[in-house]
PDB file of C-alpha atoms in Angstrom:
ATOM      1  CA  UNK A   1     -25.047   1.936 -12.246  1.00  0.00           C
ATOM      2  CA  UNK A   2     -21.294   2.472 -12.429  1.00  0.00           C
ATOM      3  CA  UNK A   3     -20.021   3.997 -15.646  1.00  0.00           C
ATOM      4  CA  UNK A   4     -16.528   2.673 -16.289  1.00  0.00           C
ATOM      5  CA  UNK A   5     -14.487   4.845 -18.596  1.00  0.00           C
ATOM      6  CA  UNK A   6     -11.296   2.824 -18.825  1.00  0.00           C
ATOM      7  CA  UNK A   7      -7.931   2.292 -17.217  1.00  0.00           C
ATOM      8  CA  UNK A   8      -8.783  -1.086 -15.711  1.00  0.00           C
ATOM      9  CA  UNK A   9      -6.182  -2.445 -13.266  1.00  0.00           C
ATOM     10  CA  UNK A  10      -6.860  -5.638 -11.289  1.00  0.00           C
ATOM     11  CA  UNK A  11      -5.375  -5.841  -7.783  1.00  0.00           C
ATOM     12  CA  UNK A  12      -2.670  -8.450  -7.105  1.00  0.00           C
ATOM     13  CA  UNK A  13      -5.133 -10.577  -5.076  1.00  0.00           C
ATOM     14  CA  UNK A  14      -7.764 -10.359  -7.824  1.00  0.00           C
ATOM     15  CA  UNK A  15     -10.440  -8.961  -5.506  1.00  0.00           C
ATOM     16  CA  UNK A  16     -10.455  -5.278  -6.457  1.00  0.00           C
ATOM     17  CA  UNK A  17     -10.647  -3.483  -9.778  1.00  0.00           C
ATOM     18  CA  UNK A  18      -9.224   0.033 -10.057  1.00  0.00           C
ATOM     19  CA  UNK A  19     -10.862   1.978 -12.851  1.00  0.00           C
ATOM     20  CA  UNK A  20     -11.882   5.454 -13.948  1.00  0.00           C
ATOM     21  CA  UNK A  21     -15.303   7.080 -13.942  1.00  0.00           C
ATOM     22  CA  UNK A  22     -16.894  10.510 -13.996  1.00  0.00           C
ATOM     23  CA  UNK A  23     -19.863   9.914 -11.689  1.00  0.00           C
ATOM     24  CA  UNK A  24     -18.822  12.780  -9.391  1.00  0.00           C
ATOM     25  CA  UNK A  25     -18.582  15.360 -12.174  1.00  0.00           C
ATOM     26  CA  UNK A  26     -18.907  14.790 -15.952  1.00  0.00           C
ATOM     27  CA  UNK A  27     -15.962  17.164 -16.576  1.00  0.00           C
ATOM     28  CA  UNK A  28     -13.525  15.241 -14.382  1.00  0.00           C
ATOM     29  CA  UNK A  29     -12.505  11.597 -14.040  1.00  0.00           C
ATOM     30  CA  UNK A  30     -11.723   9.917 -10.743  1.00  0.00           C
ATOM     31  CA  UNK A  31     -10.040   6.650  -9.869  1.00  0.00           C
ATOM     32  CA  UNK A  32     -12.481   4.332  -8.151  1.00  0.00           C
ATOM     33  CA  UNK A  33     -12.032   0.916  -6.562  1.00  0.00           C
ATOM     34  CA  UNK A  34     -14.656  -1.743  -7.241  1.00  0.00           C
ATOM     35  CA  UNK A  35     -14.744  -4.617  -4.751  1.00  0.00           C
ATOM     36  CA  UNK A  36     -15.574  -7.559  -6.999  1.00  0.00           C
ATOM     37  CA  UNK A  37     -17.209  -9.613  -4.211  1.00  0.00           C
ATOM     38  CA  UNK A  38     -19.455  -6.992  -2.626  1.00  0.00           C
ATOM     39  CA  UNK A  39     -19.635  -4.652  -5.683  1.00  0.00           C
ATOM     40  CA  UNK A  40     -18.903  -1.750  -3.323  1.00  0.00           C
ATOM     41  CA  UNK A  41     -17.416   1.269  -5.098  1.00  0.00           C
ATOM     42  CA  UNK A  42     -14.944   3.555  -3.297  1.00  0.00           C
ATOM     43  CA  UNK A  43     -13.728   6.804  -4.852  1.00  0.00           C
ATOM     44  CA  UNK A  44      -9.954   7.022  -4.490  1.00  0.00           C
ATOM     45  CA  UNK A  45      -9.324  10.423  -6.068  1.00  0.00           C
ATOM     46  CA  UNK A  46     -11.619  13.371  -5.485  1.00  0.00           C
ATOM     47  CA  UNK A  47      -9.776  16.083  -7.345  1.00  0.00           C
ATOM     48  CA  UNK A  48     -10.411  18.010 -10.516  1.00  0.00           C
ATOM     49  CA  UNK A  49      -8.796  16.781 -13.711  1.00  0.00           C
ATOM     50  CA  UNK A  50      -8.318  13.532 -15.511  1.00  0.00           C
ATOM     51  CA  UNK A  51      -7.113  10.754 -13.172  1.00  0.00           C
ATOM     52  CA  UNK A  52      -6.504   7.088 -14.042  1.00  0.00           C
ATOM     53  CA  UNK A  53      -5.086   3.967 -12.353  1.00  0.00           C
ATOM     54  CA  UNK A  54      -1.616   2.952 -13.532  1.00  0.00           C
ATOM     55  CA  UNK A  55      -0.272   0.016 -11.479  1.00  0.00           C
ATOM     56  CA  UNK A  56      -0.698  -1.780  -8.159  1.00  0.00           C
ATOM     57  CA  UNK A  57       2.173  -2.406  -5.788  1.00  0.00           C
ATOM     58  CA  UNK A  58       2.656  -6.197  -5.561  1.00  0.00           C
ATOM     59  CA  UNK A  59       1.495  -6.332  -1.913  1.00  0.00           C
ATOM     60  CA  UNK A  60      -1.671  -4.359  -2.750  1.00  0.00           C
ATOM     61  CA  UNK A  61      -0.947  -1.531  -0.287  1.00  0.00           C
ATOM     62  CA  UNK A  62      -0.382   1.228  -2.860  1.00  0.00           C
ATOM     63  CA  UNK A  63      -1.795   2.230  -6.202  1.00  0.00           C
ATOM     64  CA  UNK A  64       0.105   4.322  -8.701  1.00  0.00           C
ATOM     65  CA  UNK A  65      -2.249   6.819 -10.370  1.00  0.00           C
ATOM     66  CA  UNK A  66      -1.750   9.227 -13.225  1.00  0.00           C
ATOM     67  CA  UNK A  67      -3.006  12.777 -13.580  1.00  0.00           C
ATOM     68  CA  UNK A  68      -3.245  13.887 -17.207  1.00  0.00           C
ATOM     69  CA  UNK A  69      -2.733  17.629 -17.670  1.00  0.00           C
ATOM     70  CA  UNK A  70      -1.931  17.899 -21.387  1.00  0.00           C
ATOM     71  CA  UNK A  71      -0.243  15.984 -24.183  1.00  0.00           C
ATOM     72  CA  UNK A  72       3.055  17.401 -22.896  1.00  0.00           C
ATOM     73  CA  UNK A  73       2.486  17.147 -19.156  1.00  0.00           C
ATOM     74  CA  UNK A  74       1.252  14.567 -16.684  1.00  0.00           C
ATOM     75  CA  UNK A  75       1.944  13.599 -13.088  1.00  0.00           C
ATOM     76  CA  UNK A  76       2.334  10.319 -11.240  1.00  0.00           C
ATOM     77  CA  UNK A  77       1.005   9.965  -7.710  1.00  0.00           C
ATOM     78  CA  UNK A  78       1.155   7.221  -5.070  1.00  0.00           C
ATOM     79  CA  UNK A  79      -1.991   6.449  -3.105  1.00  0.00           C
ATOM     80  CA  UNK A  80      -1.776   4.644   0.228  1.00  0.00           C
ATOM     81  CA  UNK A  81      -4.829   2.382   0.161  1.00  0.00           C
ATOM     82  CA  UNK A  82      -5.063   2.034   3.939  1.00  0.00           C
ATOM     83  CA  UNK A  83      -5.854   5.715   4.502  1.00  0.00           C
ATOM     84  CA  UNK A  84      -6.228   7.199   0.977  1.00  0.00           C
ATOM     85  CA  UNK A  85      -3.268   9.555   1.423  1.00  0.00           C
ATOM     86  CA  UNK A  86      -1.892  10.770  -1.908  1.00  0.00           C
ATOM     87  CA  UNK A  87       1.584  12.076  -2.589  1.00  0.00           C
ATOM     88  CA  UNK A  88       3.269  13.077  -5.825  1.00  0.00           C
ATOM     89  CA  UNK A  89       5.888  10.730  -7.215  1.00  0.00           C
ATOM     90  CA  UNK A  90       7.039  13.020 -10.011  1.00  0.00           C
ATOM     91  CA  UNK A  91       8.228  16.528  -9.363  1.00  0.00           C
ATOM     92  CA  UNK A  92       9.744  17.024 -12.788  1.00  0.00           C
ATOM     93  CA  UNK A  93       7.526  18.188 -15.615  1.00  0.00           C
ATOM     94  CA  UNK A  94       7.063  15.669 -18.373  1.00  0.00           C
ATOM     95  CA  UNK A  95       4.595  13.462 -20.147  1.00  0.00           C
ATOM     96  CA  UNK A  96       4.866  10.123 -18.337  1.00  0.00           C
ATOM     97  CA  UNK A  97       3.569   7.515 -20.774  1.00  0.00           C
ATOM     98  CA  UNK A  98       3.903   4.295 -18.761  1.00  0.00           C
ATOM     99  CA  UNK A  99       4.839   3.381 -15.207  1.00  0.00           C
ATOM    100  CA  UNK A 100       5.134   0.088 -13.327  1.00  0.00           C
ATOM    101  CA  UNK A 101       6.204  -0.960  -9.863  1.00  0.00           C
ATOM    102  CA  UNK A 102       9.213  -3.247  -9.753  1.00  0.00           C
ATOM    103  CA  UNK A 103       8.351  -6.612  -8.202  1.00  0.00           C
ATOM    104  CA  UNK A 104       9.825  -5.610  -4.819  1.00  0.00           C
ATOM    105  CA  UNK A 105       7.541  -2.549  -4.726  1.00  0.00           C
ATOM    106  CA  UNK A 106      10.449  -0.314  -3.774  1.00  0.00           C
ATOM    107  CA  UNK A 107      10.895   1.390  -7.153  1.00  0.00           C
ATOM    108  CA  UNK A 108       8.702   2.585  -9.976  1.00  0.00           C
ATOM    109  CA  UNK A 109      10.016   2.482 -13.528  1.00  0.00           C
ATOM    110  CA  UNK A 110       8.541   5.097 -15.836  1.00  0.00           C
ATOM    111  CA  UNK A 111       8.678   5.844 -19.543  1.00  0.00           C
ATOM    112  CA  UNK A 112       8.402   9.469 -20.557  1.00  0.00           C
ATOM    113  CA  UNK A 113       8.673  11.606 -23.636  1.00  0.00           C
ATOM    114  CA  UNK A 114      11.901  13.454 -22.911  1.00  0.00           C
ATOM    115  CA  UNK A 115      14.179  11.276 -20.811  1.00  0.00           C
ATOM    116  CA  UNK A 116      13.446   7.732 -22.030  1.00  0.00           C
ATOM    117  CA  UNK A 117      12.991   5.222 -19.226  1.00  0.00           C
ATOM    118  CA  UNK A 118      13.567   6.320 -15.655  1.00  0.00           C
ATOM    119  CA  UNK A 119      13.368   4.958 -12.156  1.00  0.00           C
ATOM    120  CA  UNK A 120      11.922   6.559  -9.054  1.00  0.00           C
ATOM    121  CA  UNK A 121      13.113   5.302  -5.659  1.00  0.00           C
ATOM    122  CA  UNK A 122      10.148   5.252  -3.309  1.00  0.00           C
ATOM    123  CA  UNK A 123      11.903   3.884  -0.224  1.00  0.00           C
ATOM    124  CA  UNK A 124      14.417   6.699   0.111  1.00  0.00           C
ATOM    125  CA  UNK A 125      11.720   9.352   0.107  1.00  0.00           C
ATOM    126  CA  UNK A 126      13.625  11.222  -2.617  1.00  0.00           C
ATOM    127  CA  UNK A 127      11.028  10.387  -5.263  1.00  0.00           C
ATOM    128  CA  UNK A 128      13.410  11.820  -7.844  1.00  0.00           C
ATOM    129  CA  UNK A 129      13.273  10.637 -11.420  1.00  0.00           C
ATOM    130  CA  UNK A 130      16.643   9.273 -12.467  1.00  0.00           C
ATOM    131  CA  UNK A 131      17.275   8.383 -16.119  1.00  0.00           C
ATOM    132  CA  UNK A 132      17.974   4.692 -16.729  1.00  0.00           C
ATOM    133  CA  UNK A 133      18.801   5.179 -20.393  1.00  0.00           C
ATOM    134  CA  UNK A 134      20.548   8.572 -20.664  1.00  0.00           C
ATOM    135  CA  UNK A 135      22.655   7.552 -23.672  1.00  0.00           C
ATOM    136  CA  UNK A 136      19.844   6.334 -25.903  1.00  0.00           C
ATOM    137  CA  UNK A 137      19.396   8.419 -29.011  1.00  0.00           C
ATOM    138  CA  UNK A 138      15.925   7.117 -29.802  1.00  0.00           C
ATOM    139  CA  UNK A 139      12.524   6.941 -28.148  1.00  0.00           C
ATOM    140  CA  UNK A 140      11.365   4.004 -26.065  1.00  0.00           C
ATOM    141  CA  UNK A 141       8.008   2.695 -27.297  1.00  0.00           C
ATOM    142  CA  UNK A 142       7.087   0.210 -24.563  1.00  0.00           C
ATOM    143  CA  UNK A 143       8.020  -0.579 -20.992  1.00  0.00           C
ATOM    144  CA  UNK A 144       8.265  -4.167 -19.755  1.00  0.00           C
ATOM    145  CA  UNK A 145       9.975  -5.400 -16.609  1.00  0.00           C
ATOM    146  CA  UNK A 146      11.505  -8.832 -17.044  1.00  0.00           C
ATOM    147  CA  UNK A 147      11.230 -11.310 -14.203  1.00  0.00           C
ATOM    148  CA  UNK A 148      14.615 -12.853 -14.883  1.00  0.00           C
ATOM    149  CA  UNK A 149      17.947 -11.798 -13.458  1.00  0.00           C
ATOM    150  CA  UNK A 150      19.640 -11.495 -16.834  1.00  0.00           C
ATOM    151  CA  UNK A 151      21.327 -13.988 -19.099  1.00  0.00           C
ATOM    152  CA  UNK A 152      22.252 -17.410 -17.689  1.00  0.00           C
ATOM    153  CA  UNK A 153      25.880 -17.831 -16.591  1.00  0.00           C
ATOM    154  CA  UNK A 154      28.394 -19.395 -18.922  1.00  0.00           C
TER     155      UNK A 154
END
């Protein structure tokens, strides 16, 4: 029996469900992948703490996962699904509330508590968080990436 605790994220091809459970240790939550055809479960994170799936890259090769540390601090990590390698996306301290891959999979847009919305460039290897909305004097409540290219011409 697989105890699902939340954070359900369906893969782009609809075949795999990323979710959270504490089967390894009741004090810690791991991200697990559930193959919906075979019902095979694969543990993706095997580290102490509270881990949860955040977003799939559109080609299904990477999964963005969050590591909750406290109400004021969390981390975002990228997991390469081919080999399970994990690397931190955020180096700056902050409470990252939402994060999504852009459609091209080259950038991750995040919403945090201190800097508003930000973008992290994965392709350059910098993985630095750069504010997208430095002049806003209010908090962002939600993060949505629009599929359009902006307003129509004319």
